[in-house]
Short mmCIF file of N, CA, C and O in Angstrom, two decimals:
data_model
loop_
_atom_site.label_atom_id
_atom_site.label_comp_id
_atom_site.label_asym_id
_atom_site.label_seq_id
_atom_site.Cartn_x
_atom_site.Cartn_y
_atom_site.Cartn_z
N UNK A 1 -45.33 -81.14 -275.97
CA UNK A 1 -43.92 -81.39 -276.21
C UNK A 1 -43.06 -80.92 -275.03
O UNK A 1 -42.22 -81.72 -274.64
N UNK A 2 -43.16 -79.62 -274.34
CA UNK A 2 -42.50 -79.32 -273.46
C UNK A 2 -42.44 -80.19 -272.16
O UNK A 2 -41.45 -80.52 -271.49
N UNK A 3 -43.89 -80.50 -271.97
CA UNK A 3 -44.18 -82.33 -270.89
C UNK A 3 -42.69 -83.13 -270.82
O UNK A 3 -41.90 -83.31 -269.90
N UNK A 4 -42.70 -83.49 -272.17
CA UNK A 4 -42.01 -84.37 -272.48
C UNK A 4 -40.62 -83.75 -272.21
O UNK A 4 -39.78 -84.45 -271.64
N UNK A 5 -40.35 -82.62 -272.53
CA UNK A 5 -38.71 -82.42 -272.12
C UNK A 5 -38.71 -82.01 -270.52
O UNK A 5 -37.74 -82.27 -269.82
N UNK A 6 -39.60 -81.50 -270.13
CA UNK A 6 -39.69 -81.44 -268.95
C UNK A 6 -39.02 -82.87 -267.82
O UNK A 6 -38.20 -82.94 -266.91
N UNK A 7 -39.94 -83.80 -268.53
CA UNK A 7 -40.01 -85.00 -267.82
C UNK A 7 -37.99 -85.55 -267.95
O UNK A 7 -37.12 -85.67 -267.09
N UNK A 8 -38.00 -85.71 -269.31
CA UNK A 8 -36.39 -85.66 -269.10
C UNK A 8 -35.19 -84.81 -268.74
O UNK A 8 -34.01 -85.02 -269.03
N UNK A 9 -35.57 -84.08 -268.24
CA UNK A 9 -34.79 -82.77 -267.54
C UNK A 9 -34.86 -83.47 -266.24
O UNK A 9 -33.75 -83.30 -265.73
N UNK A 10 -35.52 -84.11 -265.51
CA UNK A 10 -35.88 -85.23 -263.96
C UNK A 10 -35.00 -85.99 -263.91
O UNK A 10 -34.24 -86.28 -262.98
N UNK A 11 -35.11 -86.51 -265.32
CA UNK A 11 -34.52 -88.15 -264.97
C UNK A 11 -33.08 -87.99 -264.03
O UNK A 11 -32.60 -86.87 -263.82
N UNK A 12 -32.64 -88.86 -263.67
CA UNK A 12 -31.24 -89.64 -262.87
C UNK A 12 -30.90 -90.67 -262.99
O UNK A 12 -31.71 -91.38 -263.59
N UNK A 13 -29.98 -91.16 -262.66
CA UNK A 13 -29.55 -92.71 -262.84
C UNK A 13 -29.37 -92.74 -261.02
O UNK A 13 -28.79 -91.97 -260.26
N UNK A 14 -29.87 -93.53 -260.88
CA UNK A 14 -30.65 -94.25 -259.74
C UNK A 14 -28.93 -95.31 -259.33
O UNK A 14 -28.76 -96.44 -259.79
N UNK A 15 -27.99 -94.68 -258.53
CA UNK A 15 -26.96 -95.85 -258.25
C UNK A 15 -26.52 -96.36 -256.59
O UNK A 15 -25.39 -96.55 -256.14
N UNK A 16 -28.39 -96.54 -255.63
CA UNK A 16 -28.08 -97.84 -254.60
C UNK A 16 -29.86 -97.48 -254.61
O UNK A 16 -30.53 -96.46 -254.46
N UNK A 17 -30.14 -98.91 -254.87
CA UNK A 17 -31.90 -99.03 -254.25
C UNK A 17 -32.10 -99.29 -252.88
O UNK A 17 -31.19 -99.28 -252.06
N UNK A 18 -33.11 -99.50 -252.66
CA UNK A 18 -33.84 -99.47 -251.07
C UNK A 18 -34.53 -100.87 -251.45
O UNK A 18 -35.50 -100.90 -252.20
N UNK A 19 -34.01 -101.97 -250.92
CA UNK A 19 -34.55 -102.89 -250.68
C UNK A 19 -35.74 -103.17 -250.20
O UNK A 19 -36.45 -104.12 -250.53
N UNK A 20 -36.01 -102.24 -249.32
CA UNK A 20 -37.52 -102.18 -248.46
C UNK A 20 -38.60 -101.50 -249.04
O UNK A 20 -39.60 -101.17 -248.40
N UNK A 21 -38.41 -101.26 -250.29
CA UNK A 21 -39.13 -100.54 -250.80
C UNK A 21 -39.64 -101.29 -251.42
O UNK A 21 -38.87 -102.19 -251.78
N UNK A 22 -41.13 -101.42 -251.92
CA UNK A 22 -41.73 -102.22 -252.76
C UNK A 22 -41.94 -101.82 -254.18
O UNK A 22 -41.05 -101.07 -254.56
N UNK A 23 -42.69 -102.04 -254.93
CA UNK A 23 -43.31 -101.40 -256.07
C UNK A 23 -45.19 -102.37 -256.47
O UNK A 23 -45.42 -103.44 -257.02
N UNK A 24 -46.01 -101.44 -255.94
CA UNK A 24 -47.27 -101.99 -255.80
C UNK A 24 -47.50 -102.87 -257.87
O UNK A 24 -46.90 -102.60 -258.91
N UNK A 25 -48.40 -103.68 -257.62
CA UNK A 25 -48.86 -104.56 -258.63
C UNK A 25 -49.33 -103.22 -259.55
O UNK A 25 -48.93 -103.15 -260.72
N UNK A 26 -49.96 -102.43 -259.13
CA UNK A 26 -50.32 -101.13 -260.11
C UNK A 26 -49.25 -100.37 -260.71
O UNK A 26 -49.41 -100.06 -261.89
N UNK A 27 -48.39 -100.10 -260.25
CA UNK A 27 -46.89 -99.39 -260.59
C UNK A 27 -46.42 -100.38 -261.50
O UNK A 27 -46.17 -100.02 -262.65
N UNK A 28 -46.21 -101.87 -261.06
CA UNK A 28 -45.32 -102.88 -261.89
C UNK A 28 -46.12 -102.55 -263.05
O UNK A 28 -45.47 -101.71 -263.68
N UNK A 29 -47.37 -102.82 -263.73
CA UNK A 29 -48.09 -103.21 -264.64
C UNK A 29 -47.89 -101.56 -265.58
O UNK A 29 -47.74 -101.69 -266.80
N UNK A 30 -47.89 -100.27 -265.08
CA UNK A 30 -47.55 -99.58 -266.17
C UNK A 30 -45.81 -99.51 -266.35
O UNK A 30 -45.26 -99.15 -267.39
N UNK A 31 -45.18 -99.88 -265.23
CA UNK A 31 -43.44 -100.04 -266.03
C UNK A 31 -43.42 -100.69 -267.01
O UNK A 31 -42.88 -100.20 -268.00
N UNK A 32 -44.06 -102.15 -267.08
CA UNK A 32 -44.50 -103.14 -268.27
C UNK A 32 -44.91 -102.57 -269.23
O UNK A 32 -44.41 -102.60 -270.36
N UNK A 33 -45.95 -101.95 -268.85
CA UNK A 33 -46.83 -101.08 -270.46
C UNK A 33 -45.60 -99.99 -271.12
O UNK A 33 -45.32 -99.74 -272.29
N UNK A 34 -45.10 -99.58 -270.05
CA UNK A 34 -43.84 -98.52 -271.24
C UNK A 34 -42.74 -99.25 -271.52
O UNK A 34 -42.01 -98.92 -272.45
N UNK A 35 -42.49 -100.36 -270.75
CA UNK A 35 -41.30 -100.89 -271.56
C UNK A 35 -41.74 -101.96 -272.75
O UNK A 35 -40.99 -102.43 -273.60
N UNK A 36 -42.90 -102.18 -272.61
CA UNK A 36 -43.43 -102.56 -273.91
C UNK A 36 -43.22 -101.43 -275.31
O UNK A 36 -42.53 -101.49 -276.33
N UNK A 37 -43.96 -100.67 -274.88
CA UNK A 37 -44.31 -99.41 -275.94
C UNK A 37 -42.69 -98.74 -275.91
O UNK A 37 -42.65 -97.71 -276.57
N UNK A 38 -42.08 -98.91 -275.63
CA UNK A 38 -40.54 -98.26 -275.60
C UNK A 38 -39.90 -98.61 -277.29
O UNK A 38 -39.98 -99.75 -277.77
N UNK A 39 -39.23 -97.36 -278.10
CA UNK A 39 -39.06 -97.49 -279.38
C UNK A 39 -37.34 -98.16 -279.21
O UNK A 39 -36.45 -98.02 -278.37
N UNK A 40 -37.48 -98.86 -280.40
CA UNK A 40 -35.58 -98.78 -280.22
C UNK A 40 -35.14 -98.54 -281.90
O UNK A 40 -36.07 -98.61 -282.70
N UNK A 41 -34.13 -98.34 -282.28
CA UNK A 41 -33.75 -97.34 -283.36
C UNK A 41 -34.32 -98.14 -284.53
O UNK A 41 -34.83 -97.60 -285.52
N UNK A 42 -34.23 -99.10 -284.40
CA UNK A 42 -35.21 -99.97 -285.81
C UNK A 42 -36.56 -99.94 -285.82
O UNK A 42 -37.21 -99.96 -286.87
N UNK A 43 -37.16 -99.90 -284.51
CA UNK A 43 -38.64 -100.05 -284.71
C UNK A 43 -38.75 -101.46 -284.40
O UNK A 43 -39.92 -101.82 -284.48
N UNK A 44 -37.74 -102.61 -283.98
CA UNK A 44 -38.01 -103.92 -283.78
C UNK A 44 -38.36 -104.58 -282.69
O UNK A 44 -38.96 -105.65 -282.54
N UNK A 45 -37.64 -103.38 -281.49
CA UNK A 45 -37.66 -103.77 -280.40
C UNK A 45 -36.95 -105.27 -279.46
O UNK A 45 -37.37 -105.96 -278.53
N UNK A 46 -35.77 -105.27 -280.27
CA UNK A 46 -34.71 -106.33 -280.49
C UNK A 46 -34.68 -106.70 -279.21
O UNK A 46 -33.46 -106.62 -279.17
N UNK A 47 -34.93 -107.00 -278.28
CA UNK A 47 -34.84 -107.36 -276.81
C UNK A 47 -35.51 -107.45 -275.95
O UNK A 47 -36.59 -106.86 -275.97
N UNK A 48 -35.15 -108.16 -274.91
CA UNK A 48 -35.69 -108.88 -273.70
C UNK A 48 -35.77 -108.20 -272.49
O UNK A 48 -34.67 -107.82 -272.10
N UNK A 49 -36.60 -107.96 -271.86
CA UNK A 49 -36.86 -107.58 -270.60
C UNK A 49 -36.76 -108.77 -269.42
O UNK A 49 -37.62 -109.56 -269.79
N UNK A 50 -36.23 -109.26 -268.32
CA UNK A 50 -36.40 -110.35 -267.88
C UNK A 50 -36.58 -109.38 -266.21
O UNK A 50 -35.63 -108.65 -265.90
N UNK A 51 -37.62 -109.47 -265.42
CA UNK A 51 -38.33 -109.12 -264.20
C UNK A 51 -37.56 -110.44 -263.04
O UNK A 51 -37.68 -111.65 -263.27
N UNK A 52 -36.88 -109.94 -261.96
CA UNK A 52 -36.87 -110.91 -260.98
C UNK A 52 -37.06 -110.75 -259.74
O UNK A 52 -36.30 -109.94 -259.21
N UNK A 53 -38.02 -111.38 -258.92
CA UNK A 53 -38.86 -110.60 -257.97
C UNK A 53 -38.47 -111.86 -257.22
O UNK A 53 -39.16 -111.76 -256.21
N UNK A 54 -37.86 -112.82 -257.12
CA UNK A 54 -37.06 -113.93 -256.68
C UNK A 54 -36.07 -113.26 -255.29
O UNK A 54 -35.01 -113.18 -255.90
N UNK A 55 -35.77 -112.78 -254.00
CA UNK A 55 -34.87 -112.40 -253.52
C UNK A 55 -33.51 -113.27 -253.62
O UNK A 55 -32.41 -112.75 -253.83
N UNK A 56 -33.71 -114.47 -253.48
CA UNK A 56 -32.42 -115.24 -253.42
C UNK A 56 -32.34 -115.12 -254.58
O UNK A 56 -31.15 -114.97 -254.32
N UNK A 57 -32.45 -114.97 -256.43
CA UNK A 57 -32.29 -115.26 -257.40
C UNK A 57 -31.35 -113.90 -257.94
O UNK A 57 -30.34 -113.80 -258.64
N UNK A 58 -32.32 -112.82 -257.18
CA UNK A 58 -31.07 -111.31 -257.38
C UNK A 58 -30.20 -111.22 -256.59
O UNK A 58 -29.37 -110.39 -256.96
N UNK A 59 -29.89 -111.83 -255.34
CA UNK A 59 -28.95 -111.94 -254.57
C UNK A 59 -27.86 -112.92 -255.53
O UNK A 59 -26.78 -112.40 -255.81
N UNK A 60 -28.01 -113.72 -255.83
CA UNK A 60 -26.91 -114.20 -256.91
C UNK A 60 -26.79 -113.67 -258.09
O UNK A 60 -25.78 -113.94 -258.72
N UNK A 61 -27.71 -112.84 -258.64
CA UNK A 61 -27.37 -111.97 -260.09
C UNK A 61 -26.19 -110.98 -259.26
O UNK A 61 -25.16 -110.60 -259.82
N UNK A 62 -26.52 -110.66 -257.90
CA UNK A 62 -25.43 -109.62 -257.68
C UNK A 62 -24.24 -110.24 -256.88
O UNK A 62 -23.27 -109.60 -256.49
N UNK A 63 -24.37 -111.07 -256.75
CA UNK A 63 -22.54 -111.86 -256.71
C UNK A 63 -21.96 -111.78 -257.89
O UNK A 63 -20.95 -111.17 -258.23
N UNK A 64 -23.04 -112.79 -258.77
CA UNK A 64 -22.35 -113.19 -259.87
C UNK A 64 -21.58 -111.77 -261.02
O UNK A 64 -20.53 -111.75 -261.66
N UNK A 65 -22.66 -110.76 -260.87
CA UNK A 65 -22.44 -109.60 -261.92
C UNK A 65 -21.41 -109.09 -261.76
O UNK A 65 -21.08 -108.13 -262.44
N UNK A 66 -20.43 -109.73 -260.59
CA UNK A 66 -18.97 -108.75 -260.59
C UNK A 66 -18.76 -107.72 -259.57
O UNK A 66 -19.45 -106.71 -259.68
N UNK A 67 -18.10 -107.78 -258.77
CA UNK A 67 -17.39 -106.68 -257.71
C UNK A 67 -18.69 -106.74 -256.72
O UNK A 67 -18.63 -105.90 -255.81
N UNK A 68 -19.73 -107.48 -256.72
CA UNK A 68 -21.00 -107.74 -255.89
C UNK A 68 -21.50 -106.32 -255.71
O UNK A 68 -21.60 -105.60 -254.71
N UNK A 69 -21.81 -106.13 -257.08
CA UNK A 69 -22.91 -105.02 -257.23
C UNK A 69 -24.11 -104.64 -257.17
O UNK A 69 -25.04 -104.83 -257.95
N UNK A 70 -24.02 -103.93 -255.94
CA UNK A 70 -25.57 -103.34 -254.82
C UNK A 70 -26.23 -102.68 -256.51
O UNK A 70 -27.46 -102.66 -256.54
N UNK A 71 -25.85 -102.40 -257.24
CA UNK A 71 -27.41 -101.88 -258.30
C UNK A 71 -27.94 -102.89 -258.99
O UNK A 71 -28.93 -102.66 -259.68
N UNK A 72 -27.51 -103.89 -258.96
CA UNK A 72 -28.54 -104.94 -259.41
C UNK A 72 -29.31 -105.02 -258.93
O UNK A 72 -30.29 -105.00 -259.68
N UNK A 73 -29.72 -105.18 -257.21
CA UNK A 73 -30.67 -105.64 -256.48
C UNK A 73 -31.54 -104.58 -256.57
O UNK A 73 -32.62 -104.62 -255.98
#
């Protein structure tokens, strides 16, 4: 149990990424596995995850999202 509060005592909110940074096929595949297994207050898991690894496709999510916001990308 303490793991676990430990681990959220870390967290941050992450506000400009590094473009040049990758995230290897091994890394992607357990973000997937926890945002799978991720609880939400019903137990239903009411929502969508949508991945875009498209550069020109997040380059227009971040026009479009307003004030052309660098944390989308």
């Amino acid at each position: 149990m303490n793991n676990i509060l430990e681990e959220y005592k870390w967290r941050y909110a992450t506000k400009k990424f590094n473009s040049e940074k990758k995230i290897s096929d091994k890394e992607m595949s357990v973000i997937k596995e926890v945002m799978r297994l991720a609880p939400s207050s019903y137990g239903l898991q009411p929502y969508e995850i949508i991945i875009v690894e498209n550069d020109k496709i997040r380059k227009e999510l971040c026009e479009k999202a307003g004030m052309n916001q660098g944390s989308v990308i």
